Amino acid sequence: MSSSRVPTNKKTAVACNNCSLSELCLPRGLTKEELTRLESAIDKAIKINKKDYLYRRDDPHQAIYAVKSGSIKTSLSTLEGEEQILGFYLPGDLVGFDAFANNKHSCDAQALEDTFVCELNMDSFHELCGSIASMRNGMMRQVGMEIGREHQLLLTLGQMRTEERLATFLTGIAERNQSRGFSSREFYLPMPRHDLANYLGMAVETLSRMFSRLQEDGIISVNHRLIEILAPERLKGLGHHQCR
Amino acid sequence: MSSSRVPTNKKTAVACNNCSLSELCLPRGLTKEELTRLESAIDKAIKINKKDYLYRRDDPHQAIYAVKSGSIKTSLSTLEGEEQILGFYLPGDLVGFDAFANNKHSCDAQALEDTFVCELNMDSFHELCGSIASMRNGMMRQVGMEIGREHQLLLTLGQMRTEERLATFLTGIAERNQSRGFSSREFYLPMPRHDLANYLGMAVETLSRMFSRLQEDGIISVNHRLIEILAPERLKGLGHHQCR
DNA sequence: AGGAATGCCTGACTTAGATCAAGTTTTACT
DNA sequence: AGTAAAACTTGATCTAAGTCAGGCATTCCT
């Protein structure tokens, strides 16, 4: 199943400090020597084919992963085969903190498209956290951001109407892209409608209607998974439930 | 507002290794000497009066707290004054991880009743995490459990019908009590209906109806906030969406 | 290239749960 | 103790969103 994970592809491996994502996944304030240590501990550019699992629930906690290209979704599945998607992870995001509680993963992580990740195995992780304070702090920061993302999603699922959920989601993606130097006006969504609807806690049909509505209102332009935001301020305005 | 936090009450202070909660909040595998260090860093038995805030959004991250008695709710509030409750913290639980991302809290933490907490300030926290591996691991475990709780809540809000949400919640409380040596058949809920409804993403009226329904079906007996579980297996059976 | 399967959209209908309204009980305050 | 406020329940009504059904468009596979 997840056997299509291939060994490090030396050709695409790039030193961390030359990687465009280093700002995102590298803790600040590492000395040159510490950076070398971190770098030598990281397995670079592991390929996960579309629909393959990076890990599954109950797998032992082997590593923390940084998404280099592509995208990953994490989800919880029930005995009846239903699922709840917990998060989408895009380039620059770190995945794998869900296994901290028991040293085994508590959810599934699946590639939405062909994806490359860098991998920091847990032995190295513990060693580096033990000996480098800024590494430890950087990781806590990342875990904190993960918790923050989940809080935001709880607010979305608990308080918002469907249109508002989609508006908030799209605004979030736009802002994320902005902060990473990509276009905040036009982007591709990596996930199918089915997954996005599940993530946002609504039926696919409802999601589809909301896309249509936002388009009719001239707020966005939808072309399959290519989204163009025509009126960012109006879109943002639909997200009533902004945090105080 | 939160000014009614009073200084450490020496009278009620109990050494960590004599505290009945030590199993829960103390990391395993500390040497005697390490335990002494941890203990001397902890401020014990700080009282938070009912409705007072342990911390508020944007407060600087001063400490991690262990609930000793009473209960705390954490919540996100929006500009319009609506809120989403994120979690209820009962004796033995640790609160305060939400501030890891930016060194300031990202949600509010308010006492549901008069509550005592122990406090480990962040300076000590960092120092202990830096020098004691089992302390570091224990904290990661706790953060992982926090993430796991939130995943469970996302599943609840995203997939379950209202009756199932309540059933799952009650089963969870019962199991939690069981594992801590309290009664899993009979317990008081520390929060008002309003808060529980908000946490479970439904209207108060709906929550009330679901309580009545479970009572009519002879599954539980409700007396205000005192809940007696008459048919634990049937209650658990209502929680369809159990994780694979 | 052709066929099957998947993904996405739209319309018609149904329903779970929200909202509105009112009454009772419990708690809080002077 | 007495009054006001808050907490909880129940009933009647309404609506947002789910479900069902059908039809294109796109992707995947041989």
XYZ file of C-alpha atoms (C1' of nucleotides) in Angstrom:
548
model
C 0.000 0.000 0.000
C 2.378 2.686 1.151
C 5.186 0.627 -0.316
C 5.725 3.045 -3.164
C 7.772 5.309 -0.956
C 11.069 5.420 -2.730
C 14.473 6.072 -1.214
C 16.015 9.502 -1.240
C 16.345 10.838 -4.716
C 19.850 12.289 -4.692
C 19.227 14.270 -7.808
C 16.520 16.444 -6.302
C 18.107 16.779 -2.884
C 18.967 20.366 -2.053
C 20.885 21.563 0.986
C 18.502 23.020 3.570
C 20.040 26.457 3.461
C 19.563 26.553 -0.298
C 15.997 25.352 -0.082
C 13.336 27.931 -0.709
C 11.384 26.582 2.229
C 14.151 26.943 4.766
C 12.535 30.035 6.241
C 9.514 27.955 7.082
C 10.780 24.702 8.454
C 14.196 25.656 9.788
C 14.293 26.934 13.348
C 15.829 30.405 13.651
C 19.111 31.157 15.262
C 21.010 27.996 14.497
C 24.761 28.358 14.360
C 26.542 27.173 11.251
C 27.646 24.057 13.069
C 24.145 23.309 14.372
C 22.718 23.777 10.910
C 25.160 21.253 9.546
C 24.102 18.781 12.213
C 20.432 19.292 11.437
C 21.053 19.052 7.757
C 22.932 15.815 7.956
C 20.086 14.342 9.988
C 17.455 15.154 7.387
C 16.457 12.786 4.629
C 15.660 14.938 1.675
C 13.128 14.711 -1.097
C 11.323 11.492 -0.339
C 8.619 10.962 -2.887
C 5.077 10.006 -1.914
C 2.928 9.114 -4.888
C -0.551 10.505 -5.177
C -2.982 8.627 -2.902
C -0.199 6.824 -1.060
C 0.049 7.201 2.674
C 2.911 8.996 4.350
C 1.798 7.170 7.466
C -1.308 5.524 8.844
C -2.971 5.433 12.231
C -1.054 3.186 14.666
C 2.155 3.329 12.648
C 5.125 3.927 14.960
C 6.324 7.502 15.125
C 9.325 7.420 12.885
C 9.774 11.004 11.820
C 8.560 14.568 11.487
C 8.036 15.523 7.854
C 8.300 18.818 5.981
C 6.244 19.120 2.819
C 8.567 20.247 0.044
C 6.182 20.127 -2.899
C 2.724 18.697 -3.403
C 0.235 18.353 -0.555
C -0.849 16.010 2.220
C -4.167 15.568 3.969
C -4.528 14.134 7.459
C -7.714 12.405 8.515
C -9.406 10.273 11.123
C -11.450 7.340 9.900
C -14.209 5.586 11.722
C -15.105 1.932 11.919
C -17.906 2.516 9.417
C -15.422 3.844 6.888
C -16.376 7.481 7.180
C -13.657 10.018 7.634
C -13.055 13.476 9.008
C -10.288 15.413 7.363
C -8.220 17.241 9.957
C -5.866 19.305 7.868
C -4.299 20.028 4.519
C -0.531 20.457 4.509
C 1.093 22.521 1.774
C 4.739 23.210 0.963
C 6.525 24.523 4.016
C 4.208 22.805 6.502
C 5.370 20.241 9.049
C 3.406 17.008 9.578
C 3.606 14.259 12.156
C 3.008 15.836 15.551
C -0.075 13.697 16.050
C 2.099 10.835 17.297
C 3.562 12.641 20.307
C 0.994 11.209 22.715
C 1.799 7.503 22.291
C 4.714 7.279 19.910
C 2.350 6.085 17.239
C 0.308 8.053 14.795
C -3.261 8.842 15.705
C -4.431 9.715 12.197
C -3.711 8.952 8.548
C -1.604 11.151 6.281
C -2.188 10.740 2.570
C -0.731 12.504 -0.465
C -3.292 14.470 -2.499
C -0.879 14.560 -5.446
C 2.661 13.396 -6.061
C 4.501 14.921 -3.147
C 8.036 15.346 -1.902
C 8.798 15.526 1.784
C 11.923 15.917 3.866
C 12.118 13.649 6.840
C 13.677 14.141 10.252
C 13.666 10.840 12.081
C 12.639 10.818 15.717
C 16.009 9.712 17.059
C 17.639 12.735 15.493
C 14.690 14.859 16.490
C 15.112 13.959 20.145
C 18.843 14.342 20.031
C 18.649 17.751 18.379
C 15.884 18.935 20.702
C 17.987 17.844 23.627
C 21.118 19.669 22.605
C 19.995 22.741 20.650
C 17.706 25.186 22.423
C 16.620 27.029 19.286
C 15.723 23.721 17.684
C 13.548 22.874 20.659
C 11.909 26.284 20.618
C 11.340 26.132 16.893
C 9.555 22.821 17.270
C 7.377 24.125 20.072
C 6.487 27.062 17.869
C 5.448 24.657 15.136
C 3.360 22.579 17.519
C 1.745 25.789 18.755
C 0.845 26.744 15.204
C -0.676 23.322 14.690
C -2.844 23.795 17.759
C -3.795 27.266 16.534
C -4.890 25.900 13.152
C -7.069 23.344 14.848
C -8.660 25.950 17.087
C -9.539 27.953 14.014
C -11.135 24.907 12.411
C -13.151 24.199 15.551
C -14.475 27.754 15.389
C -15.342 27.217 11.743
C -17.186 23.957 12.313
C -18.865 25.062 15.509
C -20.054 28.558 14.641
C -20.126 29.326 10.949
C -22.771 28.846 8.260
C -21.642 27.035 5.157
C -20.988 30.088 3.001
C -18.905 31.620 5.738
C -16.888 28.426 6.129
C -15.873 28.471 2.493
C -15.171 32.213 2.509
C -12.940 31.835 5.568
C -11.139 28.896 4.037
C -10.423 30.725 0.788
C -9.295 33.857 2.589
C -6.971 31.695 4.656
C -5.401 30.110 1.602
C -4.991 33.522 -0.017
C -3.268 34.932 3.053
C -1.063 31.890 3.331
C 0.001 32.288 -0.274
C 0.591 35.987 0.255
C 2.918 35.342 3.183
C 4.868 32.833 1.125
C 5.277 35.073 -1.885
C 2.758 33.279 -4.102
C -0.276 34.827 -5.685
C -3.057 35.568 -3.278
C -5.469 36.299 -6.121
C -5.222 33.119 -8.123
C -4.368 29.596 -7.069
C -5.117 25.927 -7.548
C -6.783 23.969 -4.801
C -4.972 20.647 -4.470
C -7.930 18.727 -3.057
C -11.109 17.396 -4.658
C -14.461 18.929 -3.690
C -15.265 15.808 -1.748
C -12.321 16.340 0.595
C -12.861 20.045 0.987
C -16.542 19.520 1.800
C -15.624 16.929 4.404
C -12.989 19.211 5.937
C -15.502 22.052 6.141
C -18.198 19.799 7.559
C -20.758 20.000 4.764
C -22.137 17.939 1.865
C -20.350 18.116 -1.494
C -23.506 19.469 -3.079
C -23.634 22.282 -0.557
C -20.001 23.143 -1.197
C -20.652 23.201 -4.906
C -23.599 25.539 -4.415
C -21.497 27.858 -2.297
C -18.800 28.031 -4.960
C -21.509 28.874 -7.475
C -23.011 31.490 -5.193
C -19.704 33.250 -4.598
C -19.133 33.197 -8.336
C -22.590 34.589 -9.164
C -21.964 37.361 -6.678
C -18.791 38.261 -8.542
C -16.607 37.591 -5.517
C -14.584 34.753 -6.987
C -14.153 33.061 -10.335
C -14.123 29.273 -10.273
C -12.671 27.065 -12.966
C -12.597 23.574 -11.547
C -9.830 23.760 -8.961
C -8.432 27.039 -10.205
C -9.764 29.838 -8.049
C -9.461 33.521 -8.769
C -10.408 35.954 -6.055
C -12.042 38.963 -7.663
C -13.115 40.836 -4.537
C -10.830 39.890 -1.638
C -12.351 42.403 0.739
C -15.891 41.241 0.129
C -14.753 37.642 0.555
C -13.095 38.500 3.823
C -16.210 40.371 4.879
C -18.235 37.195 4.580
C -16.082 35.724 7.340
C -17.987 37.276 10.195
C -16.482 35.214 12.920
C -13.059 36.728 13.041
C -11.269 36.421 16.290
C -11.364 39.356 18.587
C -11.004 41.450 35.990
C -8.503 38.659 36.437
C -7.080 40.565 39.378
C -8.581 38.192 41.896
C -5.792 35.701 41.386
C -4.344 35.406 44.815
C -0.784 34.498 45.715
C 0.198 30.967 46.594
C -1.759 29.670 49.512
C 0.872 27.954 51.595
C -1.695 26.158 53.643
C -3.065 24.110 50.787
C 0.271 23.514 49.090
C 1.176 19.836 48.871
C 4.480 18.422 47.673
C 4.124 17.083 44.110
C 5.015 13.539 45.076
C 2.322 13.588 47.720
C -0.256 15.025 45.389
C -2.909 12.667 44.162
C -2.514 14.072 40.677
C 1.193 13.461 40.400
C 0.631 10.462 38.165
C -1.036 12.702 35.675
C 1.010 15.845 35.470
C 4.433 14.604 36.491
C 6.637 13.234 33.743
C 7.761 9.648 34.359
C 11.273 8.629 35.083
C 12.503 11.644 36.977
C 15.333 11.026 39.413
C 14.873 12.149 42.979
C 17.088 15.129 42.330
C 15.226 16.095 39.162
C 11.936 15.822 40.969
C 13.173 18.205 43.613
C 14.178 20.673 40.923
C 10.782 20.448 39.242
C 8.992 20.733 42.515
C 10.832 23.816 43.614
C 9.961 25.456 40.295
C 6.248 24.893 40.706
C 3.932 27.410 42.307
C 1.309 25.394 44.071
C -2.360 25.877 44.680
C -3.064 29.191 43.033
C -6.744 29.975 43.371
C -8.811 31.164 40.433
C -12.272 32.272 41.443
C -15.274 31.129 39.466
C -15.629 33.137 36.248
C -12.181 34.673 36.567
C -9.692 34.192 33.781
C -6.548 32.166 34.201
C -5.351 33.977 31.109
C -6.802 35.812 28.152
C -5.981 35.930 24.476
C -2.826 37.966 23.796
C -1.577 37.641 27.366
C 2.132 36.782 27.388
C 2.923 33.117 27.901
C 3.882 33.056 31.541
C 3.308 29.481 32.549
C 1.890 26.018 31.979
C -0.840 25.197 34.476
C -2.037 21.940 36.025
C -5.633 21.855 37.219
C -5.606 20.642 40.810
C -9.282 20.999 41.635
C -12.194 22.683 39.911
C -12.347 23.146 36.157
C -11.294 25.490 33.363
C -12.774 26.129 29.941
C -10.787 27.491 27.026
C -12.500 29.412 24.249
C -12.053 31.601 21.213
C -14.214 34.705 20.996
C -15.096 36.593 17.884
C -15.424 40.288 17.268
C -19.210 40.003 17.490
C -18.934 38.547 20.978
C -19.754 34.966 20.056
C -17.529 32.235 21.332
C -16.437 28.701 20.533
C -15.450 26.619 23.491
C -12.352 24.592 22.688
C -11.952 22.416 25.719
C -12.850 21.667 29.313
C -9.954 20.958 31.662
C -10.531 18.875 34.739
C -8.238 17.945 37.641
C -5.050 16.422 36.310
C -5.187 18.239 32.965
C -2.526 20.653 31.770
C -3.487 24.003 30.213
C -1.541 26.678 28.385
C -0.018 25.053 25.311
C -1.950 27.400 23.043
C 0.715 30.060 23.496
C 3.600 28.078 21.999
C 3.200 29.625 18.560
C 3.818 33.272 19.474
C 4.622 33.323 23.165
C 1.224 34.764 23.820
C -2.046 33.007 24.426
C -4.319 32.475 21.478
C -7.464 31.756 23.476
C -9.114 32.561 26.792
C -9.027 30.277 29.829
C -11.752 30.824 32.379
C -12.631 29.037 35.618
C -16.017 27.302 35.586
C -15.980 27.119 39.373
C -13.511 28.044 42.107
C -10.389 26.312 40.911
C -6.893 25.616 42.123
C -4.014 25.284 39.701
C -0.304 24.611 40.000
C 1.858 26.800 37.843
C 5.162 26.091 36.136
C 6.514 29.367 34.764
C 7.963 29.342 31.291
C 11.508 30.173 32.345
C 11.592 27.079 34.504
C 9.760 25.148 31.839
C 12.432 25.924 29.252
C 15.234 25.286 31.657
C 13.819 21.930 32.744
C 13.020 20.884 29.169
C 16.561 21.769 28.211
C 18.245 19.745 30.904
C 15.911 16.824 31.660
C 15.059 14.490 28.798
C 12.141 12.799 30.527
C 10.678 16.202 31.328
C 10.896 17.121 27.652
C 9.334 13.852 26.590
C 6.591 14.145 29.169
C 5.674 17.562 27.847
C 5.611 16.334 24.263
C 3.332 13.546 25.378
C 1.002 16.078 26.934
C 1.000 18.247 23.818
C 0.255 15.151 21.759
C -2.703 14.330 23.978
C -3.967 17.871 23.525
C -3.784 17.470 19.750
C -5.543 14.110 20.017
C -8.393 15.628 22.037
C -8.856 18.300 19.413
C -8.908 15.750 16.611
C -11.646 13.905 18.423
C -13.654 17.098 18.760
C -13.236 17.850 15.062
C -14.624 14.410 14.281
C -17.518 15.097 16.618
C -18.383 18.472 15.107
C -17.789 17.407 11.541
C -19.503 14.024 11.393
C -21.905 13.347 14.231
C -25.585 14.082 14.713
C -26.504 15.901 17.887
C -27.542 12.859 19.905
C -24.325 11.107 19.019
C -22.281 14.138 20.039
C -23.755 14.115 23.510
C -23.457 10.355 23.854
C -19.788 10.483 22.843
C -19.122 13.325 25.228
C -20.715 11.535 28.177
C -18.930 8.299 27.395
C -15.683 10.238 27.266
C -16.241 11.781 30.675
C -17.164 8.394 32.101
C -14.008 6.786 30.738
C -11.908 9.659 31.965
C -13.342 9.262 35.447
C -12.804 5.522 35.295
C -9.129 5.917 34.465
C -8.705 8.341 37.350
C -10.416 6.173 39.887
C -13.630 8.186 40.123
C -17.095 6.901 39.451
C -17.828 6.297 35.806
C -21.523 5.813 36.535
C -22.358 9.003 38.334
C -20.771 12.431 38.123
C -21.403 16.155 38.129
C -20.857 18.152 34.986
C -18.992 21.310 35.943
C -20.286 23.416 33.042
C -23.681 25.010 32.356
C -25.819 23.705 29.479
C -25.004 26.815 27.530
C -21.286 26.013 27.505
C -21.735 22.349 26.769
C -24.069 23.116 23.865
C -21.559 25.563 22.459
C -18.709 23.068 22.830
C -20.760 20.415 21.048
C -21.832 22.816 18.305
C -25.576 22.849 18.921
C -28.283 25.070 20.412
C -28.987 24.868 24.152
C -32.532 23.772 23.393
C -31.278 20.913 21.278
C -28.886 19.821 24.008
C -31.699 19.887 26.517
C -33.870 17.759 24.236
C -31.063 15.244 23.803
C -30.614 14.956 27.564
C -34.358 14.359 27.842
C -34.290 11.810 25.056
C -31.465 9.798 26.599
C -33.336 9.916 29.875
C -36.634 8.791 28.351
C -34.805 5.915 26.720
C -33.568 4.863 30.134
C -29.934 5.289 29.135
C -29.068 8.008 31.610
C -30.677 9.742 34.515
C -30.360 13.511 34.583
C -30.728 15.668 37.638
C -29.545 19.118 36.656
C -25.801 18.680 36.360
C -25.709 15.340 38.110
C -25.610 12.597 35.533
C -26.086 8.931 36.201
C -25.313 6.505 33.430
C -27.786 3.649 33.599
C -26.818 1.776 30.437
C -23.162 2.504 29.610
C -23.063 0.029 26.726
C -26.130 1.454 25.051
C -24.721 4.945 25.513
C -21.462 3.914 23.953
C -23.367 2.231 21.141
C -24.921 5.553 20.205
C -21.426 6.788 19.433
C -21.256 5.319 15.966
C -18.250 7.197 14.809
C -15.606 5.432 16.793
C -12.164 5.507 15.366
C -11.015 2.549 13.433
C -8.985 6.035 -29.183
C -12.873 4.352 -26.537
C -15.128 3.151 -22.444
C -15.505 3.309 -17.424
C -15.070 5.641 -13.461
C -14.643 9.701 -10.962
C -15.518 14.488 -10.181
C -18.475 18.209 -10.302
C -22.860 20.778 -10.836
C -27.900 21.789 -10.479
C -32.709 20.967 -9.348
C -36.527 18.993 -6.354
C -37.657 17.448 -1.994
C -37.015 16.347 2.958
C -35.465 16.917 7.532
C -32.538 17.758 11.627
C -31.910 21.101 14.240
C -32.253 26.321 14.811
C -35.153 29.871 16.305
C -38.955 31.834 18.753
C -41.832 31.786 22.746
C -43.225 30.677 27.281
C -43.025 28.489 31.738
C -40.532 26.531 35.745
C -36.726 25.920 38.717
C -32.469 27.258 40.710
C -29.034 30.429 42.043
C -27.311 34.986 43.255
C -27.735 39.291 45.488
C -29.267 42.781 48.812
C -36.192 36.251 53.368
C -37.437 38.219 49.124
C -36.603 39.670 44.621
C -34.063 39.575 40.411
C -31.401 37.127 37.316
C -29.768 33.037 35.346
C -30.385 28.264 34.072
C -33.014 24.767 32.206
C -36.945 22.544 29.824
C -40.679 21.943 26.510
C -43.592 23.093 22.582
C -44.525 25.212 17.927
C -42.642 26.880 13.811
C -39.204 27.749 10.272
C -35.101 27.185 7.473
C -30.382 25.930 6.197
C -28.481 22.327 4.629
C -28.810 17.333 3.751
C -30.415 13.758 0.617
C -31.878 11.974 -3.735
C -31.667 12.062 -8.639
C -29.969 13.138 -13.064
C -26.630 14.913 -16.295
C -22.315 16.765 -18.167
C -17.181 16.992 -18.025
C -12.796 15.200 -16.985
C -9.493 11.786 -15.915
C -7.891 7.210 -15.928
C -7.116 2.932 -17.860
C -6.467 -0.683 -21.438
